[in-house]
Amino acid sequence: MIKGLFETHIYVEDLARSINFYSNTLGLTQCHYEEERKIAFFWIGKPQEAMLGIWEKPKNEIDIRHFAFRCDVEDVLNKSVNFLESKNLKPYNFLNNGNHKPMVFAWMPALAIYFNDPDGHALEFIAILEGEAKPELGVISYEDWLSI
């Protein structure tokens, strides 16, 4: 019955700032806005496939969340870091090796890079890789993944 995730919501401190971030920085299409409720909705990918809702709340009511944007491998590998840096966003991974290149979650396997929105929500660009999962490898560099 369940075929995917359609919608998720997060709380933000400044709705106008977040609308600007998700529209102009990330390029999502705003599909609905309600001034009275202090909420905006964005299509993720093609219209009516998936949706993000952002609700303005006081800072003390904002709990930091994580969600990932599905991408193509080529885009995560060759475009994501430059894209994020061009938008003054700091890409990061979990490799603790001093770089900010995409990493591989070997248990899926998937290629991913993280960044934060203006409220500190952890956002991710992720792409599923071809090949068998290797959970015993944990999180590794893409170069290490290719050498296996």
Tab-separated table of C-alpha atoms in Angstrom:
chain	number	residue	atom	x	y	z
A	1	MET	CA	0.000	0.000	0.000
A	2	ILE	CA	2.740	2.529	0.903
A	3	LYS	CA	4.620	3.668	-2.179
A	4	GLY	CA	6.744	6.520	-0.841
A	5	LEU	CA	6.869	9.573	1.357
A	6	PHE	CA	4.662	12.390	0.095
A	7	GLU	CA	4.975	15.142	2.689
A	8	THR	CA	7.020	16.303	5.641
A	9	HIS	CA	6.881	19.475	7.743
A	10	ILE	CA	9.409	21.457	9.742
A	11	TYR	CA	9.200	24.475	12.017
A	12	VAL	CA	11.184	27.607	11.153
A	13	GLU	CA	11.838	30.799	13.072
A	14	ASP	CA	11.417	33.268	10.192
A	15	LEU	CA	8.992	32.185	7.454
A	16	ALA	CA	10.102	34.841	4.944
A	17	ARG	CA	13.772	33.866	5.382
A	18	SER	CA	12.931	30.178	4.949
A	19	ILE	CA	10.719	30.796	1.910
A	20	ASN	CA	13.647	32.633	0.364
A	21	PHE	CA	16.023	29.764	1.232
A	22	TYR	CA	13.862	26.944	-0.100
A	23	SER	CA	12.733	28.922	-3.188
A	24	ASN	CA	15.763	30.926	-4.217
A	25	THR	CA	18.674	29.032	-2.690
A	26	LEU	CA	17.516	25.447	-3.247
A	27	GLY	CA	15.197	26.134	-6.189
A	28	LEU	CA	12.069	24.408	-4.882
A	29	THR	CA	8.723	25.507	-6.308
A	30	GLN	CA	6.428	27.153	-3.779
A	31	CYS	CA	2.932	25.765	-4.272
A	32	HIS	CA	0.916	27.260	-1.401
A	33	TYR	CA	1.162	30.025	1.205
A	34	GLU	CA	-1.119	30.983	4.087
A	35	GLU	CA	-0.223	34.220	5.819
A	36	GLU	CA	-2.678	33.726	8.715
A	37	ARG	CA	-1.337	30.255	9.546
A	38	LYS	CA	2.283	31.298	8.815
A	39	ILE	CA	2.905	28.306	6.575
A	40	ALA	CA	4.283	27.678	3.107
A	41	PHE	CA	4.417	24.531	1.002
A	42	PHE	CA	6.922	23.531	-1.692
A	43	TRP	CA	6.917	20.819	-4.305
A	44	ILE	CA	9.977	18.602	-4.118
A	45	GLY	CA	10.794	17.347	-7.593
A	46	LYS	CA	7.852	17.267	-9.978
A	47	PRO	CA	4.605	18.908	-8.824
A	48	GLN	CA	2.376	16.583	-6.799
A	49	GLU	CA	5.129	13.982	-6.219
A	50	ALA	CA	6.383	15.154	-2.815
A	51	MET	CA	5.893	18.200	-0.633
A	52	LEU	CA	7.639	20.122	2.132
A	53	GLY	CA	5.692	22.308	4.552
A	54	ILE	CA	7.389	24.988	6.626
A	55	TRP	CA	5.616	26.519	9.633
A	56	GLU	CA	6.767	29.620	11.467
A	57	LYS	CA	7.068	29.026	15.212
A	58	PRO	CA	8.880	30.712	18.102
A	59	LYS	CA	12.530	29.645	18.395
A	60	ASN	CA	11.867	27.644	21.585
A	61	GLU	CA	9.329	25.467	19.705
A	62	ILE	CA	11.696	24.543	16.867
A	63	ASP	CA	13.156	21.067	17.084
A	64	ILE	CA	15.926	20.303	14.618
A	65	ARG	CA	14.995	17.702	12.003
A	66	HIS	CA	16.650	15.851	9.149
A	67	PHE	CA	15.415	14.967	5.697
A	68	ALA	CA	17.049	14.089	2.390
A	69	PHE	CA	16.482	15.143	-1.199
A	70	ARG	CA	16.747	12.276	-3.697
A	71	CYS	CA	19.251	13.122	-6.437
A	72	ASP	CA	21.117	11.467	-9.301
A	73	VAL	CA	24.528	9.976	-8.489
A	74	GLU	CA	26.216	12.256	-11.033
A	75	ASP	CA	24.723	15.355	-9.391
A	76	VAL	CA	25.726	14.388	-5.844
A	77	LEU	CA	29.197	13.379	-6.984
A	78	ASN	CA	30.037	16.234	-9.347
A	79	LYS	CA	27.693	19.143	-8.659
A	80	SER	CA	26.453	19.133	-5.058
A	81	VAL	CA	29.495	20.564	-3.260
A	82	ASN	CA	30.014	23.370	-5.787
A	83	PHE	CA	26.288	24.117	-5.745
A	84	LEU	CA	26.208	24.364	-1.952
A	85	GLU	CA	29.360	26.457	-1.750
A	86	SER	CA	28.049	28.806	-4.460
A	87	LYS	CA	25.023	29.386	-2.200
A	88	ASN	CA	27.265	30.046	0.835
A	89	LEU	CA	26.240	26.759	2.429
A	90	LYS	CA	28.751	24.507	4.146
A	91	PRO	CA	28.662	20.898	2.897
A	92	TYR	CA	29.694	18.216	5.376
A	93	ASN	CA	30.033	14.459	5.684
A	94	PHE	CA	30.645	11.974	8.502
A	95	LEU	CA	34.130	10.882	7.467
A	96	ASN	CA	36.047	13.111	9.914
A	97	ASN	CA	38.893	13.339	7.403
A	98	GLY	CA	38.928	17.090	6.910
A	99	ASN	CA	37.212	17.187	3.542
A	100	HIS	CA	33.638	17.861	2.556
A	101	LYS	CA	33.220	15.449	-0.339
A	102	PRO	CA	30.164	13.205	-0.619
A	103	MET	CA	30.400	9.979	1.398
A	104	VAL	CA	28.982	6.498	0.917
A	105	PHE	CA	26.611	4.812	3.336
A	106	ALA	CA	27.717	1.292	2.422
A	107	TRP	CA	24.701	-0.368	4.051
A	108	MET	CA	22.324	1.033	1.376
A	109	PRO	CA	24.578	1.755	-0.654
A	110	ALA	CA	24.096	5.485	-1.235
A	111	LEU	CA	26.187	8.571	-1.944
A	112	ALA	CA	25.374	11.584	0.254
A	113	ILE	CA	26.398	15.070	1.331
A	114	TYR	CA	24.829	17.125	4.139
A	115	PHE	CA	24.202	20.832	4.730
A	116	ASN	CA	22.035	22.941	7.051
A	117	ASP	CA	19.142	25.292	6.411
A	118	PRO	CA	18.971	28.696	8.182
A	119	ASP	CA	17.354	27.117	11.272
A	120	GLY	CA	19.918	24.330	11.552
A	121	HIS	CA	17.816	21.515	10.090
A	122	ALA	CA	20.144	18.850	8.656
A	123	LEU	CA	19.421	18.497	4.943
A	124	GLU	CA	20.957	15.942	2.631
A	125	PHE	CA	21.426	15.269	-1.062
A	126	ILE	CA	21.410	11.480	-1.530
A	127	ALA	CA	21.617	9.063	-4.451
A	128	ILE	CA	21.330	5.290	-4.368
A	129	LEU	CA	24.378	3.559	-5.848
A	130	GLU	CA	24.360	0.439	-7.973
A	131	GLY	CA	25.812	-2.699	-6.473
A	132	GLU	CA	25.382	-4.757	-3.361
A	133	ALA	CA	25.167	-3.238	0.072
A	134	LYS	CA	28.173	-3.795	2.322
A	135	PRO	CA	26.997	-2.809	5.814
A	136	GLU	CA	30.225	-4.003	7.419
A	137	LEU	CA	32.056	-1.072	5.760
A	138	GLY	CA	29.988	1.610	7.523
A	139	VAL	CA	30.496	5.108	6.106
A	140	ILE	CA	33.357	5.380	3.596
A	141	SER	CA	34.632	7.690	0.896
A	142	TYR	CA	33.407	7.276	-2.661
A	143	GLU	CA	36.977	6.483	-3.731
A	144	ASP	CA	37.114	3.650	-1.184
A	145	TRP	CA	33.730	2.403	-2.412
A	146	LEU	CA	35.008	2.262	-5.988
A	147	SER	CA	38.089	0.284	-4.965
A	148	ILE	CA	36.071	-2.536	-3.381
